[in-house]
Tab-separated table of C-alpha atoms in Angstrom:
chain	number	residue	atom	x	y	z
A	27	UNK	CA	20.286	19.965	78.188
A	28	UNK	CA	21.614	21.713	81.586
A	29	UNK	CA	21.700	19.514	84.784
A	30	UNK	CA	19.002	20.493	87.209
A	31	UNK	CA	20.084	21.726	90.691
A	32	UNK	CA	19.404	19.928	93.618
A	33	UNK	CA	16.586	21.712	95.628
A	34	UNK	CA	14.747	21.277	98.882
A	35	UNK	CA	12.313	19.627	96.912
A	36	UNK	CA	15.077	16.847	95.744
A	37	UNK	CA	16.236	15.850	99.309
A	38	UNK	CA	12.791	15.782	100.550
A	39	UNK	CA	12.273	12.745	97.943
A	40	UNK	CA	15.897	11.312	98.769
A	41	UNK	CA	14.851	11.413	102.355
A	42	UNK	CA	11.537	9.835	101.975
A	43	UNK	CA	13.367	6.588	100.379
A	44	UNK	CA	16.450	6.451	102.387
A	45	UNK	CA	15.751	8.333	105.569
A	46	UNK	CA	17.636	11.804	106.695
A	47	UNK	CA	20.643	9.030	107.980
A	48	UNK	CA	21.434	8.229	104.700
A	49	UNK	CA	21.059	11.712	102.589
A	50	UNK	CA	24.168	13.735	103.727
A	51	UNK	CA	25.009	17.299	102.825
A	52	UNK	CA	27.660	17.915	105.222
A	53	UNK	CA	31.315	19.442	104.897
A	54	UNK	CA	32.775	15.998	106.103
A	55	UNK	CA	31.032	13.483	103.908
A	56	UNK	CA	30.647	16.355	100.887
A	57	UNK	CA	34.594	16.486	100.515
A	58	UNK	CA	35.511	13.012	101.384
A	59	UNK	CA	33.037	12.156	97.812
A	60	UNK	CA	34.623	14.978	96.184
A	61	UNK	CA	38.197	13.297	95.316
A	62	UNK	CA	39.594	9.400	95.366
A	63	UNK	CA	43.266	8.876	94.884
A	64	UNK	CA	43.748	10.427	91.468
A	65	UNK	CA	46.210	12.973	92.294
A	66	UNK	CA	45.169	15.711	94.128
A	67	UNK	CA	41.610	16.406	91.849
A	68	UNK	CA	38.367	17.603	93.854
A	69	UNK	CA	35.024	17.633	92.169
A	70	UNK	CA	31.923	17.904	95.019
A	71	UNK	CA	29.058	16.696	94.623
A	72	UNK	CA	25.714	18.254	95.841
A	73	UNK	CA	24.620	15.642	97.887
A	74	UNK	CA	25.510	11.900	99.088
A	75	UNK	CA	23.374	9.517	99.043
A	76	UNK	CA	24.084	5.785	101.113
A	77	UNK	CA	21.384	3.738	99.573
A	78	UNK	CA	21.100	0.352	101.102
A	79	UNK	CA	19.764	-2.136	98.435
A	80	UNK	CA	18.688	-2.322	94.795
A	81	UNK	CA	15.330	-0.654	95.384
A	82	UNK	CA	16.649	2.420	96.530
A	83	UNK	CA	18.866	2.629	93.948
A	84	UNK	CA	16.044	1.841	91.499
A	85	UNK	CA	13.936	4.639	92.648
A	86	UNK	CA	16.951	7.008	92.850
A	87	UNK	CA	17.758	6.489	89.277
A	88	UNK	CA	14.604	6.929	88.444
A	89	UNK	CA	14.021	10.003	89.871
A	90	UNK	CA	17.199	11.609	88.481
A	91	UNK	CA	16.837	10.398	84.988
A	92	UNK	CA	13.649	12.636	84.804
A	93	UNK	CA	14.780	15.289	86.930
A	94	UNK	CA	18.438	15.619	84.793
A	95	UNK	CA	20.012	15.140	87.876
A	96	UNK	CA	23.794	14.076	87.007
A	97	UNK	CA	24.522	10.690	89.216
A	98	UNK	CA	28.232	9.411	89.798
A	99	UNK	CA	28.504	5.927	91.961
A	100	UNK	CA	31.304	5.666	94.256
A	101	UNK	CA	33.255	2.976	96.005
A	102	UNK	CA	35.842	2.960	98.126
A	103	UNK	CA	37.800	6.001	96.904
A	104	UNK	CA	40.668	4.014	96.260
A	105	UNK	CA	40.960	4.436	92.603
A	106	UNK	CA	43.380	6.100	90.500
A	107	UNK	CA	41.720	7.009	86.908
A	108	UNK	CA	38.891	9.234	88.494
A	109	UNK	CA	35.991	6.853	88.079
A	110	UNK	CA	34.620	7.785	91.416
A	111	UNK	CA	34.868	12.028	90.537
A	112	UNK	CA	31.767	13.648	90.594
A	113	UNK	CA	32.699	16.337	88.128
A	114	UNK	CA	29.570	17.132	87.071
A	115	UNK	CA	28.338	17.403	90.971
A	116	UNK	CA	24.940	16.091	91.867
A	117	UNK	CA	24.607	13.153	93.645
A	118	UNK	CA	27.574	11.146	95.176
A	119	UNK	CA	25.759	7.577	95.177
A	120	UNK	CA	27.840	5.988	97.877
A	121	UNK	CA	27.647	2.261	98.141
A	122	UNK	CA	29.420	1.407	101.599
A	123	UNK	CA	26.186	-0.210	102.493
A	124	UNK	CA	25.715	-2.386	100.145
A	125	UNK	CA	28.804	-4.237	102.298
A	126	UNK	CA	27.338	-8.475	102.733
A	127	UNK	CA	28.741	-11.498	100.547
A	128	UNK	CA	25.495	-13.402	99.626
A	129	UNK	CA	26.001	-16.638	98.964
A	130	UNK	CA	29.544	-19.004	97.991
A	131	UNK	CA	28.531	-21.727	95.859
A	132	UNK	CA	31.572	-24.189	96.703
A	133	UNK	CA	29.679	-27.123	94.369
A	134	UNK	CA	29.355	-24.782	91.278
A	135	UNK	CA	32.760	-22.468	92.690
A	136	UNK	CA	31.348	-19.477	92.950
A	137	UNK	CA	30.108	-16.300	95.304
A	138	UNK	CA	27.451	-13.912	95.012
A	139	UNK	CA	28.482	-10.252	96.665
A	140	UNK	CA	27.322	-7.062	96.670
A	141	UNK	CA	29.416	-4.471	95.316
A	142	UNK	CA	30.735	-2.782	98.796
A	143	UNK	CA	32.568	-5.729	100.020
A	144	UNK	CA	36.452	-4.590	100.577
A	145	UNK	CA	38.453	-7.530	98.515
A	146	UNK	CA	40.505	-8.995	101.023
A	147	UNK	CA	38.178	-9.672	103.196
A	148	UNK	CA	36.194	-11.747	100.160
A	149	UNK	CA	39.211	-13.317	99.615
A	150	UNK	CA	39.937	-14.419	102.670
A	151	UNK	CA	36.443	-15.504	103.439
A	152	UNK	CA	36.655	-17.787	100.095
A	153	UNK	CA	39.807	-19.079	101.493
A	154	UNK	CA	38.451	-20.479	104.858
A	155	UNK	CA	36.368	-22.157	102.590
A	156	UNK	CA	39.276	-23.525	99.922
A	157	UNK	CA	38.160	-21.222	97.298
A	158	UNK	CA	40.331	-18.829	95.643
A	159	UNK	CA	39.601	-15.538	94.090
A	160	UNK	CA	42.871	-14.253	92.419
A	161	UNK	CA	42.660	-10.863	91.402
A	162	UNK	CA	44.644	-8.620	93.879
A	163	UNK	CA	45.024	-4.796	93.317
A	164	UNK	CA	47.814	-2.920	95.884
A	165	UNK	CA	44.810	-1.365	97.680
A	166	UNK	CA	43.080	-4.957	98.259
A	167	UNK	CA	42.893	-3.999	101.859
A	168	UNK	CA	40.535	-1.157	101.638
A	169	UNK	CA	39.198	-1.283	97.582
A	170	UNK	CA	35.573	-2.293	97.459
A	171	UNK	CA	35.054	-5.668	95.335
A	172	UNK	CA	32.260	-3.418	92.806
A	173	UNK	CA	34.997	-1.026	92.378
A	174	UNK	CA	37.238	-3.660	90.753
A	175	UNK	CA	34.622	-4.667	88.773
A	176	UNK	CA	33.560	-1.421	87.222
A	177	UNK	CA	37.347	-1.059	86.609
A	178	UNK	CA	38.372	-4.085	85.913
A	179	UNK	CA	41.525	-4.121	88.205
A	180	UNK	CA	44.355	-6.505	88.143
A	181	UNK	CA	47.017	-6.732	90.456
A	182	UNK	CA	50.345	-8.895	90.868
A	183	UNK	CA	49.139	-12.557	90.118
A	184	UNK	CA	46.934	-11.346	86.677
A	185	UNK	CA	50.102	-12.565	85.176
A	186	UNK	CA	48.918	-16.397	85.863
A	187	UNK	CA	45.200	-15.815	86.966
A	188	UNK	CA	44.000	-12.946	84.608
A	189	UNK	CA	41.992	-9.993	86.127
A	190	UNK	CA	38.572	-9.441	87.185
A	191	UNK	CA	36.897	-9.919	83.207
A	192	UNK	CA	38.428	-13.193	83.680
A	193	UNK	CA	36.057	-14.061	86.932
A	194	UNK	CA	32.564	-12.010	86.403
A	195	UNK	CA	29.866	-14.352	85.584
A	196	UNK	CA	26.722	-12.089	85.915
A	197	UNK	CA	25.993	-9.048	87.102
A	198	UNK	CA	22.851	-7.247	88.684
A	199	UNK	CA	22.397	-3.777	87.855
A	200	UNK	CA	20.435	-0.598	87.882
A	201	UNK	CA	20.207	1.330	84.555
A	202	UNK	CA	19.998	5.257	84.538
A	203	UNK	CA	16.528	4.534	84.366
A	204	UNK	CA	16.109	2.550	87.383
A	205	UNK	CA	15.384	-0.399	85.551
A	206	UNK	CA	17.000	-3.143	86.923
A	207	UNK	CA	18.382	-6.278	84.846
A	208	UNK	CA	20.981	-9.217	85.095
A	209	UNK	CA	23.265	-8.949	82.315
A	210	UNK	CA	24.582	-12.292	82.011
A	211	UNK	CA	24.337	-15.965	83.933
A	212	UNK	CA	25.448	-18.253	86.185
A	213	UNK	CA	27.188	-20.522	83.874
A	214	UNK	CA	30.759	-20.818	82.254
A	215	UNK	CA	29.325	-21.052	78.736
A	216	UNK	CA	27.167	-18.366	77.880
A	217	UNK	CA	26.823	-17.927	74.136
A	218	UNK	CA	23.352	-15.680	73.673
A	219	UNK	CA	23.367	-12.723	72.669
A	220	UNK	CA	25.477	-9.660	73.487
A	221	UNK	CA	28.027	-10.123	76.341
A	222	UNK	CA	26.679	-7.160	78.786
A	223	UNK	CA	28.354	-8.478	81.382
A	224	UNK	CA	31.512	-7.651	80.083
A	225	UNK	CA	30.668	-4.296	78.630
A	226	UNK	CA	29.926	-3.061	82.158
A	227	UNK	CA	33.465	-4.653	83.499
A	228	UNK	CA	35.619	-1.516	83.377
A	229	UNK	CA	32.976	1.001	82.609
A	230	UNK	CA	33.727	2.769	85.583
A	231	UNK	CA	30.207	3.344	86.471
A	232	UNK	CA	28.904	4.704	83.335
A	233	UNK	CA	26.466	2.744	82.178
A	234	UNK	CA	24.433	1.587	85.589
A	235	UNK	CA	25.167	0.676	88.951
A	236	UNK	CA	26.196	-2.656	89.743
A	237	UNK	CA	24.513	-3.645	92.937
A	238	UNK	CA	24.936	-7.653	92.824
A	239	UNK	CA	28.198	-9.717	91.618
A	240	UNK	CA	28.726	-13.075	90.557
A	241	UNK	CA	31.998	-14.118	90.339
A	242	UNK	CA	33.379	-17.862	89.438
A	243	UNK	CA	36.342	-19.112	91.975
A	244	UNK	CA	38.725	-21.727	91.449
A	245	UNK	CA	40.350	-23.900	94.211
A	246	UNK	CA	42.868	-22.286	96.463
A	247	UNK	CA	46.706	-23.575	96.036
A	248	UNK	CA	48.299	-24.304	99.138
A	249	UNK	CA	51.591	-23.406	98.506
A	250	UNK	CA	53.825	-20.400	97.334
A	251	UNK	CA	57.322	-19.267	96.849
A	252	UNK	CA	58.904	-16.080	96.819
A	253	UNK	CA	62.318	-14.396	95.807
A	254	UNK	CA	63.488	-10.897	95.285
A	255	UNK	CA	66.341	-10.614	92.531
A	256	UNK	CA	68.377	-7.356	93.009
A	257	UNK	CA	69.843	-6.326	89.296
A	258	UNK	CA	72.912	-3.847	88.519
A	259	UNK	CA	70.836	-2.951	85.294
A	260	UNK	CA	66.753	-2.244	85.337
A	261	UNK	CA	67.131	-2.851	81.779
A	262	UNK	CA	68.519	-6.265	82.468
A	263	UNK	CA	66.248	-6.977	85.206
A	264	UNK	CA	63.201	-5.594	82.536
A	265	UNK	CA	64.905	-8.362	79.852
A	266	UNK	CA	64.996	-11.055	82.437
A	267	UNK	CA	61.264	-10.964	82.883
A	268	UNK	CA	60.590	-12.174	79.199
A	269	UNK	CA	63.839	-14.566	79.124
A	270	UNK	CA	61.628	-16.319	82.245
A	271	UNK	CA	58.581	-17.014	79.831
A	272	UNK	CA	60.502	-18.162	76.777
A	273	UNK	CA	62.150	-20.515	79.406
A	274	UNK	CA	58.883	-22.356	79.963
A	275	UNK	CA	57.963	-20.452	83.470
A	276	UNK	CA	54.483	-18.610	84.277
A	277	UNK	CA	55.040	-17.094	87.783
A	278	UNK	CA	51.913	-16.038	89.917
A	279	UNK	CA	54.081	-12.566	90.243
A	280	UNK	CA	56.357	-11.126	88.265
A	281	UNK	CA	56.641	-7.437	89.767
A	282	UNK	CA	59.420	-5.064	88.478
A	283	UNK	CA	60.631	-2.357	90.765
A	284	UNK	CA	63.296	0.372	90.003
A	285	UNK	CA	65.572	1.478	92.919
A	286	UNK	CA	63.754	4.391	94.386
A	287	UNK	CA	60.333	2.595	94.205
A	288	UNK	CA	62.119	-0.188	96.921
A	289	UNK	CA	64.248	2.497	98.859
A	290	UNK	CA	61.494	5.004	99.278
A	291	UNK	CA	58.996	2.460	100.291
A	292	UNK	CA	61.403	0.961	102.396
A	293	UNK	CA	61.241	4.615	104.028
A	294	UNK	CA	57.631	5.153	103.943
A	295	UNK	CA	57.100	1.625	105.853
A	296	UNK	CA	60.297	2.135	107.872
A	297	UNK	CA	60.933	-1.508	107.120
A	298	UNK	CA	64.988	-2.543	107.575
A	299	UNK	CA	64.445	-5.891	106.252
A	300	UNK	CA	66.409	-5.670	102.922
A	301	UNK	CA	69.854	-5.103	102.584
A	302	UNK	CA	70.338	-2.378	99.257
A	303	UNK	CA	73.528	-2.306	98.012
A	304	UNK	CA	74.244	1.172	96.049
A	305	UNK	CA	74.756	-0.495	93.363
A	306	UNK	CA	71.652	-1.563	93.233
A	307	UNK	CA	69.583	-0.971	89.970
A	308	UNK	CA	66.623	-2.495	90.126
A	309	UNK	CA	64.632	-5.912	91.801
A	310	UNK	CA	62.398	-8.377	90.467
A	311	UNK	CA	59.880	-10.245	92.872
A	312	UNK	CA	58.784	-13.228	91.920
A	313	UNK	CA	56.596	-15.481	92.967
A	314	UNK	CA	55.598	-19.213	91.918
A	315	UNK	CA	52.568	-21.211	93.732
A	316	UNK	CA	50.818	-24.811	92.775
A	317	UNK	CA	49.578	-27.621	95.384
A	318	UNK	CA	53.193	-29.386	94.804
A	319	UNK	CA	56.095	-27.815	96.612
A	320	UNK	CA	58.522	-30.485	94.808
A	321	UNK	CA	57.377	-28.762	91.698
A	322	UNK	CA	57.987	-25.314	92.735
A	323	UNK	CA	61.242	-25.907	94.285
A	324	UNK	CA	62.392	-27.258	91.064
A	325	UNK	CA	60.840	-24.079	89.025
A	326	UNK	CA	62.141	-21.683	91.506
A	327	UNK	CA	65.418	-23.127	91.188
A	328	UNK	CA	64.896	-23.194	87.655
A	329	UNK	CA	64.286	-19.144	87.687
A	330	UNK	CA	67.163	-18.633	89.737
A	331	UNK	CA	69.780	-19.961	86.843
A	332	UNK	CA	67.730	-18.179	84.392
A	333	UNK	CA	68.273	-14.475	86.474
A	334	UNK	CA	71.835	-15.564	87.125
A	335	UNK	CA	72.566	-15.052	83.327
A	336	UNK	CA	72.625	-10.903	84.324
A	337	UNK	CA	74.466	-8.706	86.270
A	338	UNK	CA	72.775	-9.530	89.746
A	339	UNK	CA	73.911	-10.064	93.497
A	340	UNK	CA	72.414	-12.484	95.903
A	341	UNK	CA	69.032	-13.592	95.456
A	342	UNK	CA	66.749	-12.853	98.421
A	343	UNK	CA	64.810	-16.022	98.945
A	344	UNK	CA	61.385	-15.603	101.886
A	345	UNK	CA	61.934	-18.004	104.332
A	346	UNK	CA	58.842	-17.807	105.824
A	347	UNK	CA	55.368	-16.535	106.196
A	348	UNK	CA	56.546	-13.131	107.547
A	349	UNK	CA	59.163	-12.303	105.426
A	350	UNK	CA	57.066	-12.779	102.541
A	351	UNK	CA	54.759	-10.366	103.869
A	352	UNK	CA	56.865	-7.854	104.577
A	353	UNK	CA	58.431	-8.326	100.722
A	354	UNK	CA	54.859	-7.886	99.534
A	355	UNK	CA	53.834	-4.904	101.780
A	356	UNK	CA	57.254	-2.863	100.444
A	357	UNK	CA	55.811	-4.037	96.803
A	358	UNK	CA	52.046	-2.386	97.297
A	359	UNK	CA	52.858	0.367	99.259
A	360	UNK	CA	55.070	2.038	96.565
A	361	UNK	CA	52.527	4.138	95.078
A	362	UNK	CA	52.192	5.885	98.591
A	363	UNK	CA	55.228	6.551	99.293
A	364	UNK	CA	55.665	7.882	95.992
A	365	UNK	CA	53.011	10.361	96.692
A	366	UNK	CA	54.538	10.821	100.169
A	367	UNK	CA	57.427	12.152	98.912
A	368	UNK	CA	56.157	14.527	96.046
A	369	UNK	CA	53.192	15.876	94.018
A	370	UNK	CA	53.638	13.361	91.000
A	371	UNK	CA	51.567	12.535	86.931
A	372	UNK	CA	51.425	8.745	87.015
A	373	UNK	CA	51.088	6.715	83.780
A	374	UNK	CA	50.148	3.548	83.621
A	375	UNK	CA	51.645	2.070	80.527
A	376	UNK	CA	51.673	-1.727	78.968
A	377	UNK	CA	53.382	-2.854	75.962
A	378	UNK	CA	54.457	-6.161	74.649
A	379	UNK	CA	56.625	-7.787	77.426
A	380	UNK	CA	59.110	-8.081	75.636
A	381	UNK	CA	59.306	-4.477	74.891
A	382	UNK	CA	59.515	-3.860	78.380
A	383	UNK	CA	63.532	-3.073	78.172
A	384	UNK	CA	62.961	-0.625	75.461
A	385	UNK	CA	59.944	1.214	77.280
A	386	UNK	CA	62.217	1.896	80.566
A	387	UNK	CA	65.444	2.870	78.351
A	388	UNK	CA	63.026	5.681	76.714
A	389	UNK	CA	61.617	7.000	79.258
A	390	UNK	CA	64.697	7.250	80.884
A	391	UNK	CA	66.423	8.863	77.914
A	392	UNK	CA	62.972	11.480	78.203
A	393	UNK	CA	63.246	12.107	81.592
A	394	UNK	CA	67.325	13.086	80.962
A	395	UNK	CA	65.603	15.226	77.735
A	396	UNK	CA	63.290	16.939	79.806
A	397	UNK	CA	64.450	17.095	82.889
A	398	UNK	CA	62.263	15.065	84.891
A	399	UNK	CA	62.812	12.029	87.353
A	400	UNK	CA	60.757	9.351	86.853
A	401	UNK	CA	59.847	5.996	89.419
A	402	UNK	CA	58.974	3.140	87.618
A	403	UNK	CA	57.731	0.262	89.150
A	404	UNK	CA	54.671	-1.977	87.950
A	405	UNK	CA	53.515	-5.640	87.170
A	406	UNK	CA	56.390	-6.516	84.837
A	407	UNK	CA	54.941	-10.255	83.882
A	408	UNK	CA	52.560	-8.626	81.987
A	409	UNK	CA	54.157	-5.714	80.072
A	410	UNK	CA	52.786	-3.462	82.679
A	411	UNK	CA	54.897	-0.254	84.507
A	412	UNK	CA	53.763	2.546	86.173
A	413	UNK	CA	55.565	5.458	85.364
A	414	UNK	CA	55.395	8.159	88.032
A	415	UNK	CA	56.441	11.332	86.464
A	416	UNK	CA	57.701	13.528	90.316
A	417	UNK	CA	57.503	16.831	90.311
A	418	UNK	CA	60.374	17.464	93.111
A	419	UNK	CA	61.995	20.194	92.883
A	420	UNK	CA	60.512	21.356	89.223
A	421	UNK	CA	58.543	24.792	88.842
A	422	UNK	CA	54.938	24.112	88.167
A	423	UNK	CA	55.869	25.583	84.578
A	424	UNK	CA	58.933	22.761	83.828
């Protein structure tokens, strides 16, 4: 069945719900909806639409389930697998509105959001109240919470924590046929029936729109450590994540990055705070947090003789609240400097972690085979490395 055009007809309906504020057709707010951060792909859509709670989205679906009017939700933009790409144009539903946490349940640990929310600021909001909400994609600073949900985003400490499956309890949503339903409960144990509520975790929008969250918390810790571990091999730094875990050790961040992922976001931030030796492979950052800093001095000591088994030079360890800020700030903003410095194909790749040496030695061996340069970088504590293919100075045929 073809998709029905938007007509006059159409935004007269829109604009009866939502008000002409909040149906926008212009050149601005048409492009900004046509692309998010996957590459440099631009899909428009006929119309946005900024609905500001479930009703209006209720009576939007509605409308375009029986008018076959194609319907693509959209976050923050900040993604990087094209869930938010209106290829099929239509309507851009943006939620930006649909911005206010609801309720935190500190008895039961647990908040109640809607889906517009931009992560950090739920997380630190949970945190003036001792709650902690660990998942932590690089873009935490500007991703909407609903947009994690929908793809089920991760981040550094999912190597301890887990990612956002691990923390949806219930969900509110609209169906494409406006019907609205909870898919789940408020409870840890929830044995009936089908698990919805994890079906629509990483659906990237497909199968309704998530307009409430419930998400379970746990306490915050109140302490952390941090180290960066410069290698002479990224192989060896790639083995030395695994010999860590067979030691006994879960860090809350085990994050692997090759030299050019460190030197060029060293550039792009025009930070000077680490010294890089040119021979220099590759650096682990690791991090270890609990309520007892007894404890983790004795682990990260522990993780330091482990590392010291390789080829390395002087471990970096954060003295204080800055410097670890500044360590984790060169981590996240490697993907943009990346794409600062050349049109790039990213893959996101996991394997067991203890394949994680073998993964890196082939694609370097490909890259050589090819001719390609690669930048790998990613969250090495769980068998997870982005592999940014860059383009450089290759013809668009190579």
């Amino acid at each position: 069945m073809p998709f029905h055009k938007i007509n006059q007809e159409d935004i007269a309906f829109f604009t009866s719900i939502l008000t002409e504020k909040y149906v926008l057709a212009d050149e601005e707010n048409i492009a900004r909806c046509a692309s998010d951060q996957t590459e440099d792909l631009c899909y428009p859509p006929e119309v946005v639409l900024q609905p500001g709670n479930t009703d209006d989205v209720s009576r939007i679906m509605k409308y375009c389930n029986e008018h076959t009017i194609p319907v693509t939700p959209r976050g923050a933009g900040t993604g990087l697998s094209g869930g938010a790409l209106p290829i099929m144009g239509g309507v851009a539903l943006d939620m930006k509105r649909f911005n206010k946490i609801l309720d935190v349940d500190k008895r039961n640990f647990q908040v109640t959001t809607e889906p517009g929310v931009i992560t950090q600021e739920l997380q630190e909001h949970l945190k003036a109240e001792g709650l902690f909400y660990p998942p932590d994609p690089a873009s935490k600073g500007s991703c909407f919470i609903g947009g994690n949900v929908s793809e089920n985003s991760g981040g550094p400490r999912a190597v301890k924590y887990g990612v956002v499956k691990d923390y949806v309890l219930n969900l509110e949503i609209v169906l494409p046929n406006g019907d609205v339903i909870w898919t789940g409960a408020n409870v840890l144990k929830n044995a009936t029936g089908y698990n919805l509520t994890q079906l629509l975790v990483g659906s990237e929008g497909t199968l309704g729109i998530i307009t409430k969250i419930v998400l379970r918390l746990i306490p915050a810790v109140k302490f952390d450590l941090l180290m960066l571990v410069p290698f002479r091999s990224a192989v060896e730094a790639c083995a030395a994540v695994n010999a860590i875990f067979l030691a006994g050790y879960t860090p809350s961040a085990l994050e692997f990055m090759e030299r050019d992922a460190l030197e060029w976001s060293m550039r792009y931030t025009q930070s000077t705070g680490i010294n890089l030796p040119p021979d220099i492979a590759a650096h682990l950052l690791i991090e270890v947090d609990g309520n007892h800093i007894d404890e983790l001095y004795r682990d990260a000591e522990a993780i330091s003789q482990i590392v010291q088994q390789y080829d390395i030079d002087e471990i970096l360890f954060a003295d204080n609240h800055e410097q670890k800020q500044m360590l984790w700030a060169l981590r996240r903003k490697v993907g943009e400097a990346v794409k600062s410095n050349s049109i790039y194909k990213e893959e996101d790749t996991v394997v067991p972690r203890a394949e994680l040496p073998e993964l890196l030695r082939i694609i370097k061996e490909l890259g050589s085979e090819y001719g390609f340069h690669s930048v790998c970088y990613g969250h090495a504590g769980d068998g997870n490395l982005h592999v940014n293919i860059v383009k450089g100075n290759m013809s668009d045929e190579d």
